PDB file of C-alpha atoms in Angstrom:
ATOM      1  CA  MET A 261    -113.932 -22.542-105.378  1.00  0.00           C
ATOM      2  CA  ALA A 262    -111.498 -24.192-102.888  1.00  0.00           C
ATOM      3  CA  GLU A 263    -109.382 -27.030-104.254  1.00  0.00           C
ATOM      4  CA  PRO A 264    -110.637 -29.575-101.811  1.00  0.00           C
ATOM      5  CA  VAL A 265    -114.309 -28.885-102.855  1.00  0.00           C
ATOM      6  CA  GLN A 266    -113.275 -29.250-106.463  1.00  0.00           C
ATOM      7  CA  GLU A 267    -111.537 -32.587-105.572  1.00  0.00           C
ATOM      8  CA  GLU A 268    -114.646 -33.587-103.801  1.00  0.00           C
ATOM      9  CA  LEU A 269    -116.943 -32.691-106.755  1.00  0.00           C
ATOM     10  CA  SER A 270    -114.564 -34.570-109.189  1.00  0.00           C
ATOM     11  CA  ALA A 271    -114.664 -37.711-106.945  1.00  0.00           C
ATOM     12  CA  LEU A 272    -118.688 -37.609-106.433  1.00  0.00           C
ATOM     13  CA  ALA A 273    -118.898 -37.354-110.350  1.00  0.00           C
ATOM     14  CA  ALA A 274    -116.687 -40.368-110.734  1.00  0.00           C
ATOM     15  CA  ILE A 275    -118.531 -42.181-107.871  1.00  0.00           C
ATOM     16  CA  PHE A 276    -122.088 -41.500-109.151  1.00  0.00           C
ATOM     17  CA  CYS A 277    -121.350 -42.083-112.898  1.00  0.00           C
ATOM     18  CA  GLY A 278    -124.516 -44.211-113.779  1.00  0.00           C
ATOM     19  CA  PRO A 279    -127.290 -42.697-115.813  1.00  0.00           C
ATOM     20  CA  ASP A 280    -128.775 -39.719-114.153  1.00  0.00           C
ATOM     21  CA  GLU A 281    -127.005 -40.370-110.931  1.00  0.00           C
ATOM     22  CA  TRP A 282    -125.104 -36.958-110.902  1.00  0.00           C
ATOM     23  CA  GLU A 283    -125.979 -33.417-112.158  1.00  0.00           C
ATOM     24  CA  VAL A 284    -124.569 -30.295-111.362  1.00  0.00           C
ATOM     25  CA  LEU A 285    -127.419 -27.814-111.308  1.00  0.00           C
ATOM     26  CA  SER A 286    -125.586 -24.602-110.657  1.00  0.00           C
ATOM     27  CA  ARG A 287    -122.128 -23.371-110.026  1.00  0.00           C
ATOM     28  CA  SER A 288    -121.180 -19.928-108.832  1.00  0.00           C
ATOM     29  CA  GLU A 289    -118.230 -18.281-107.170  1.00  0.00           C
ATOM     30  CA  THR A 290    -120.394 -16.129-105.015  1.00  0.00           C
ATOM     31  CA  ASP A 291    -123.297 -18.685-104.084  1.00  0.00           C
ATOM     32  CA  GLY A 292    -121.396 -22.036-104.227  1.00  0.00           C
ATOM     33  CA  THR A 293    -122.432 -25.241-106.063  1.00  0.00           C
ATOM     34  CA  VAL A 294    -125.740 -27.029-106.294  1.00  0.00           C
ATOM     35  CA  PHE A 295    -125.843 -30.603-107.347  1.00  0.00           C
ATOM     36  CA  ARG A 296    -128.182 -33.559-107.511  1.00  0.00           C
ATOM     37  CA  ILE A 297    -127.354 -37.153-106.546  1.00  0.00           C
ATOM     38  CA  LEU A 298    -129.764 -40.075-107.253  1.00  0.00           C
ATOM     39  CA  ALA A 299    -129.207 -42.793-104.866  1.00  0.00           C
ATOM     40  CA  LYS A 300    -130.955 -46.105-103.645  1.00  0.00           C
ATOM     41  CA  ALA A 301    -131.048 -46.882 -99.884  1.00  0.00           C
ATOM     42  CA  GLU A 302    -132.492 -49.876 -98.047  1.00  0.00           C
ATOM     43  CA  GLY A 303    -135.746 -49.333 -96.452  1.00  0.00           C
ATOM     44  CA  PHE A 304    -138.174 -51.452 -94.825  1.00  0.00           C
ATOM     45  CA  MET A 305    -138.158 -55.331 -95.875  1.00  0.00           C
ATOM     46  CA  ASP A 306    -135.018 -54.931 -97.772  1.00  0.00           C
ATOM     47  CA  ALA A 307    -136.606 -52.878-100.306  1.00  0.00           C
ATOM     48  CA  ASP A 308    -134.475 -50.169-102.143  1.00  0.00           C
ATOM     49  CA  ILE A 309    -135.898 -46.790-101.995  1.00  0.00           C
ATOM     50  CA  PRO A 310    -134.793 -44.203-104.521  1.00  0.00           C
ATOM     51  CA  LEU A 311    -133.657 -40.972-102.987  1.00  0.00           C
ATOM     52  CA  GLN A 312    -133.097 -37.744-104.897  1.00  0.00           C
ATOM     53  CA  LEU A 313    -130.551 -35.554-102.840  1.00  0.00           C
ATOM     54  CA  VAL A 314    -129.922 -32.020-103.813  1.00  0.00           C
ATOM     55  CA  PHE A 315    -126.878 -30.538-102.090  1.00  0.00           C
ATOM     56  CA  HIS A 316    -126.032 -26.753-101.963  1.00  0.00           C
ATOM     57  CA  LEU A 317    -122.283 -26.438-100.847  1.00  0.00           C
ATOM     58  CA  PRO A 318    -121.952 -22.671 -99.943  1.00  0.00           C
ATOM     59  CA  VAL A 319    -118.811 -20.976-100.701  1.00  0.00           C
ATOM     60  CA  ASN A 320    -117.320 -21.318 -97.103  1.00  0.00           C
ATOM     61  CA  TYR A 321    -118.207 -25.207 -97.280  1.00  0.00           C
ATOM     62  CA  PRO A 322    -116.759 -27.441 -95.649  1.00  0.00           C
ATOM     63  CA  SER A 323    -116.624 -25.231 -92.684  1.00  0.00           C
ATOM     64  CA  CYS A 324    -120.281 -24.792 -92.735  1.00  0.00           C
ATOM     65  CA  LEU A 325    -123.121 -27.287 -93.256  1.00  0.00           C
ATOM     66  CA  PRO A 326    -124.352 -27.865 -96.877  1.00  0.00           C
ATOM     67  CA  GLY A 327    -127.844 -27.298 -97.895  1.00  0.00           C
ATOM     68  CA  VAL A 328    -129.762 -30.469 -98.360  1.00  0.00           C
ATOM     69  CA  VAL A 329    -133.192 -31.333-100.150  1.00  0.00           C
ATOM     70  CA  VAL A 330    -134.549 -34.847 -99.840  1.00  0.00           C
ATOM     71  CA  ASN A 331    -137.010 -36.041-102.270  1.00  0.00           C
ATOM     72  CA  SER A 332    -138.648 -39.533-102.997  1.00  0.00           C
ATOM     73  CA  GLU A 333    -141.815 -40.659-104.369  1.00  0.00           C
ATOM     74  CA  HIS A 334    -141.767 -43.467-101.881  1.00  0.00           C
ATOM     75  CA  LEU A 335    -141.659 -41.541 -98.730  1.00  0.00           C
ATOM     76  CA  THR A 336    -143.887 -39.021 -97.130  1.00  0.00           C
ATOM     77  CA  ARG A 337    -143.190 -35.382 -96.818  1.00  0.00           C
ATOM     78  CA  ALA A 338    -142.534 -35.853 -92.981  1.00  0.00           C
ATOM     79  CA  GLN A 339    -140.290 -38.765 -93.747  1.00  0.00           C
ATOM     80  CA  CYS A 340    -138.403 -36.714 -96.137  1.00  0.00           C
ATOM     81  CA  LEU A 341    -137.990 -33.930 -93.515  1.00  0.00           C
ATOM     82  CA  THR A 342    -136.757 -36.323 -91.045  1.00  0.00           C
ATOM     83  CA  VAL A 343    -134.295 -37.731 -93.419  1.00  0.00           C
ATOM     84  CA  LYS A 344    -132.965 -34.363 -94.053  1.00  0.00           C
ATOM     85  CA  GLU A 345    -132.768 -33.499 -90.353  1.00  0.00           C
ATOM     86  CA  LYS A 346    -130.808 -36.604 -89.801  1.00  0.00           C
ATOM     87  CA  LEU A 347    -128.379 -35.941 -92.566  1.00  0.00           C
ATOM     88  CA  LEU A 348    -127.809 -32.472 -91.170  1.00  0.00           C
ATOM     89  CA  GLU A 349    -127.101 -33.938 -87.695  1.00  0.00           C
ATOM     90  CA  GLN A 350    -124.789 -36.278 -89.166  1.00  0.00           C
ATOM     91  CA  ALA A 351    -123.059 -33.487 -91.169  1.00  0.00           C
ATOM     92  CA  GLU A 352    -122.428 -31.598 -87.833  1.00  0.00           C
ATOM     93  CA  SER A 353    -120.128 -34.332 -86.742  1.00  0.00           C
ATOM     94  CA  LEU A 354    -118.166 -33.982 -90.216  1.00  0.00           C
ATOM     95  CA  LEU A 355    -117.630 -30.219 -90.353  1.00  0.00           C
ATOM     96  CA  SER A 356    -114.275 -28.939 -91.725  1.00  0.00           C
ATOM     97  CA  GLU A 357    -113.798 -31.958 -94.025  1.00  0.00           C
ATOM     98  CA  PRO A 358    -115.482 -33.004 -97.380  1.00  0.00           C
ATOM     99  CA  MET A 359    -118.566 -34.729 -96.279  1.00  0.00           C
ATOM    100  CA  VAL A 360    -121.100 -35.405 -99.027  1.00  0.00           C
ATOM    101  CA  HIS A 361    -120.069 -38.946 -99.937  1.00  0.00           C
ATOM    102  CA  GLU A 362    -119.965 -39.786 -96.115  1.00  0.00           C
ATOM    103  CA  LEU A 363    -123.531 -38.392 -95.913  1.00  0.00           C
ATOM    104  CA  VAL A 364    -124.707 -40.434 -98.898  1.00  0.00           C
ATOM    105  CA  LEU A 365    -123.158 -43.607 -97.528  1.00  0.00           C
ATOM    106  CA  TRP A 366    -124.676 -42.943 -94.103  1.00  0.00           C
ATOM    107  CA  ILE A 367    -128.201 -42.643 -95.326  1.00  0.00           C
ATOM    108  CA  GLN A 368    -127.784 -45.588 -97.593  1.00  0.00           C
ATOM    109  CA  GLN A 369    -126.876 -47.659 -94.441  1.00  0.00           C
ATOM    110  CA  ASN A 370    -129.180 -46.041 -92.060  1.00  0.00           C
ATOM    111  CA  LEU A 371    -132.498 -45.251 -93.926  1.00  0.00           C
ATOM    112  CA  ARG A 372    -134.242 -48.286 -92.578  1.00  0.00           C
ATOM    113  CA  HIS A 373    -133.377 -46.960 -88.936  1.00  0.00           C
ATOM    114  CA  VAL A 374    -134.221 -43.422 -89.662  1.00  0.00           C
ATOM    115  CA  LEU A 375    -137.749 -44.290 -90.948  1.00  0.00           C
ATOM    116  CA  LYS A 376    -138.492 -46.330 -87.812  1.00  0.00           C
ATOM    117  CA  GLN A 377    -138.369 -43.432 -85.729  1.00  0.00           C
ATOM    118  CA  PRO A 378    -141.737 -41.640 -85.189  1.00  0.00           C
ATOM    119  CA  GLU A 379    -142.440 -38.790 -87.780  1.00  0.00           C
ATOM    120  CA  THR A 380    -142.598 -35.381 -86.556  1.00  0.00           C
ATOM    121  CA  GLY A 381    -144.902 -34.199 -89.109  1.00  0.00           C
ATOM    122  CA  SER A 382    -148.447 -35.410 -89.992  1.00  0.00           C
ATOM    123  CA  GLY A 383    -150.051 -36.487 -93.171  1.00  0.00           C
ATOM    124  CA  SER A 384    -149.536 -38.994 -95.723  1.00  0.00           C
ATOM    125  CA  GLU A 385    -148.789 -36.893 -99.028  1.00  0.00           C
ATOM    126  CA  LYS A 386    -145.739 -37.901-101.072  1.00  0.00           C
ATOM    127  CA  CYS A 387    -142.677 -35.836-100.720  1.00  0.00           C
ATOM    128  CA  THR A 388    -142.566 -33.733-103.798  1.00  0.00           C
ATOM    129  CA  SER A 389    -141.479 -30.503-102.147  1.00  0.00           C
ATOM    130  CA  THR A 390    -139.100 -29.804 -99.464  1.00  0.00           C
ATOM    131  CA  VAL A 391    -137.251 -26.876 -98.095  1.00  0.00           C
ATOM    132  CA  SER A 392    -133.731 -26.827 -97.016  1.00  0.00           C
ATOM    133  CA  THR A 393    -131.556 -24.099 -95.390  1.00  0.00           C
ATOM    134  CA  THR A 394    -127.876 -23.368 -95.020  1.00  0.00           C
ATOM    135  CA  ALA A 395    -126.214 -22.765 -91.849  1.00  0.00           C
ATOM    136  CA  ASP A 396    -126.656 -19.100 -91.769  1.00  0.00           C
ATOM    137  CA  ASP A 397    -130.423 -19.385 -92.281  1.00  0.00           C
ATOM    138  CA  GLY A 398    -130.423 -16.541 -94.684  1.00  0.00           C
ATOM    139  CA  LEU A 399    -129.990 -18.457 -98.048  1.00  0.00           C
ATOM    140  CA  TRP A 400    -132.755 -21.104 -98.606  1.00  0.00           C
ATOM    141  CA  ILE A 401    -133.504 -23.618-101.557  1.00  0.00           C
ATOM    142  CA  THR A 402    -136.700 -25.105-102.523  1.00  0.00           C
ATOM    143  CA  LEU A 403    -137.434 -27.977-104.847  1.00  0.00           C
ATOM    144  CA  LEU A 404    -140.865 -27.954-106.534  1.00  0.00           C
ATOM    145  CA  HIS A 405    -142.231 -30.851-108.570  1.00  0.00           C
ATOM    146  CA  LEU A 406    -145.054 -29.936-111.038  1.00  0.00           C
ATOM    147  CA  ASP A 407    -147.279 -32.763-112.089  1.00  0.00           C
ATOM    148  CA  HIS A 408    -148.272 -30.945-115.490  1.00  0.00           C
ATOM    149  CA  MET A 409    -147.978 -27.837-117.456  1.00  0.00           C
ATOM    150  CA  ARG A 410    -150.554 -26.758-119.982  1.00  0.00           C
ATOM    151  CA  ALA A 411    -149.410 -23.614-121.500  1.00  0.00           C
ATOM    152  CA  LYS A 412    -145.555 -24.063-121.270  1.00  0.00           C
ATOM    153  CA  THR A 413    -144.624 -20.446-122.468  1.00  0.00           C
ATOM    154  CA  LYS A 414    -147.099 -18.537-120.351  1.00  0.00           C
ATOM    155  CA  TYR A 415    -146.337 -20.741-117.302  1.00  0.00           C
ATOM    156  CA  VAL A 416    -142.578 -20.023-117.648  1.00  0.00           C
ATOM    157  CA  LYS A 417    -143.157 -16.353-118.079  1.00  0.00           C
ATOM    158  CA  THR A 418    -145.314 -16.341-114.809  1.00  0.00           C
ATOM    159  CA  VAL A 419    -142.589 -18.300-112.870  1.00  0.00           C
ATOM    160  CA  GLU A 420    -139.962 -15.933-114.120  1.00  0.00           C
ATOM    161  CA  LYS A 421    -142.026 -12.950-112.872  1.00  0.00           C
ATOM    162  CA  TRP A 422    -142.786 -14.550-109.428  1.00  0.00           C
ATOM    163  CA  ALA A 423    -138.950 -15.264-109.008  1.00  0.00           C
ATOM    164  CA  SER A 424    -138.133 -11.799-110.166  1.00  0.00           C
ATOM    165  CA  ASP A 425    -140.649 -10.128-107.786  1.00  0.00           C
ATOM    166  CA  LEU A 426    -139.322 -12.360-104.779  1.00  0.00           C
ATOM    167  CA  ARG A 427    -135.837 -11.730-105.598  1.00  0.00           C
ATOM    168  CA  LEU A 428    -135.235 -15.512-106.248  1.00  0.00           C
ATOM    169  CA  THR A 429    -132.799 -17.153-108.532  1.00  0.00           C
ATOM    170  CA  GLY A 430    -133.345 -20.501-109.894  1.00  0.00           C
ATOM    171  CA  ARG A 431    -133.722 -23.010-112.724  1.00  0.00           C
ATOM    172  CA  LEU A 432    -136.838 -24.638-114.459  1.00  0.00           C
ATOM    173  CA  MET A 433    -136.008 -28.172-115.500  1.00  0.00           C
ATOM    174  CA  PHE A 434    -137.909 -30.305-118.054  1.00  0.00           C
ATOM    175  CA  MET A 435    -136.828 -33.811-117.808  1.00  0.00           C
ATOM    176  CA  GLY A 436    -139.112 -36.024-119.812  1.00  0.00           C
ATOM    177  CA  LYS A 437    -142.469 -35.797-118.098  1.00  0.00           C
ATOM    178  CA  LEU A 438    -140.706 -34.546-114.962  1.00  0.00           C
ATOM    179  CA  ILE A 439    -141.034 -30.763-114.317  1.00  0.00           C
ATOM    180  CA  LEU A 440    -138.818 -29.370-111.565  1.00  0.00           C
ATOM    181  CA  ILE A 441    -138.543 -25.769-110.278  1.00  0.00           C
ATOM    182  CA  LEU A 442    -135.358 -25.140-108.145  1.00  0.00           C
ATOM    183  CA  LEU A 443    -135.310 -21.864-106.368  1.00  0.00           C
ATOM    184  CA  GLN A 444    -133.030 -20.273-103.999  1.00  0.00           C
ATOM    185  CA  GLY A 445    -133.107 -16.908-102.265  1.00  0.00           C
ATOM    186  CA  ASP A 446    -133.620 -15.119 -98.899  1.00  0.00           C
ATOM    187  CA  ARG A 447    -135.292 -17.205 -96.244  1.00  0.00           C
ATOM    188  CA  ASN A 448    -138.018 -14.504 -95.795  1.00  0.00           C
ATOM    189  CA  ASN A 449    -139.193 -14.786 -99.546  1.00  0.00           C
ATOM    190  CA  ILE A 450    -139.616 -18.749 -99.431  1.00  0.00           C
ATOM    191  CA  LYS A 451    -142.399 -20.258 -97.464  1.00  0.00           C
ATOM    192  CA  VAL A 452    -142.660 -23.956 -96.571  1.00  0.00           C
ATOM    193  CA  PRO A 453    -145.299 -25.348 -99.077  1.00  0.00           C
ATOM    194  CA  THR A 454    -148.346 -26.956 -97.656  1.00  0.00           C
ATOM    195  CA  VAL A 455    -150.648 -29.342 -99.564  1.00  0.00           C
TER     196      VAL A 455
END
């Protein structure tokens, strides 16, 4: 990992030092680094909206765009996708320099304006699953939120088998009652989930 990226990760860990604000989900010399930032941004009527932002910094970052997953129980799926698109547009103007903190600051200051724009999708379901891509459109990341799990051992084996069959890598995370599956793999093996 390049020194500027290590410095950026250290700075982010120092900035987002509150409880559960920062977590490194995976780190690899070949696939890059995936981490989660929990932040609050000002939405409509000055209400703070909690955002979960998962960033994937590929090995050649910052000369290419990071992968971004946006999740919030207070936003619809379409709003989450709009926020992600606007973050990636902003990231294009910051290529070749560390940009994650700038992106988080930008969305914290501009979420209200982003939400005022008409949504590109339809439906009012909560944003519990979004898909993100890196610049080369080959490696994709998806974050799935499960509402419950009855037979944990059997379910874990099933998810492992599916991931293996589809040649995906990932992590199954149990955080209290919150169950998340973070998968990454070839774009052709990940489909945009529908509800």
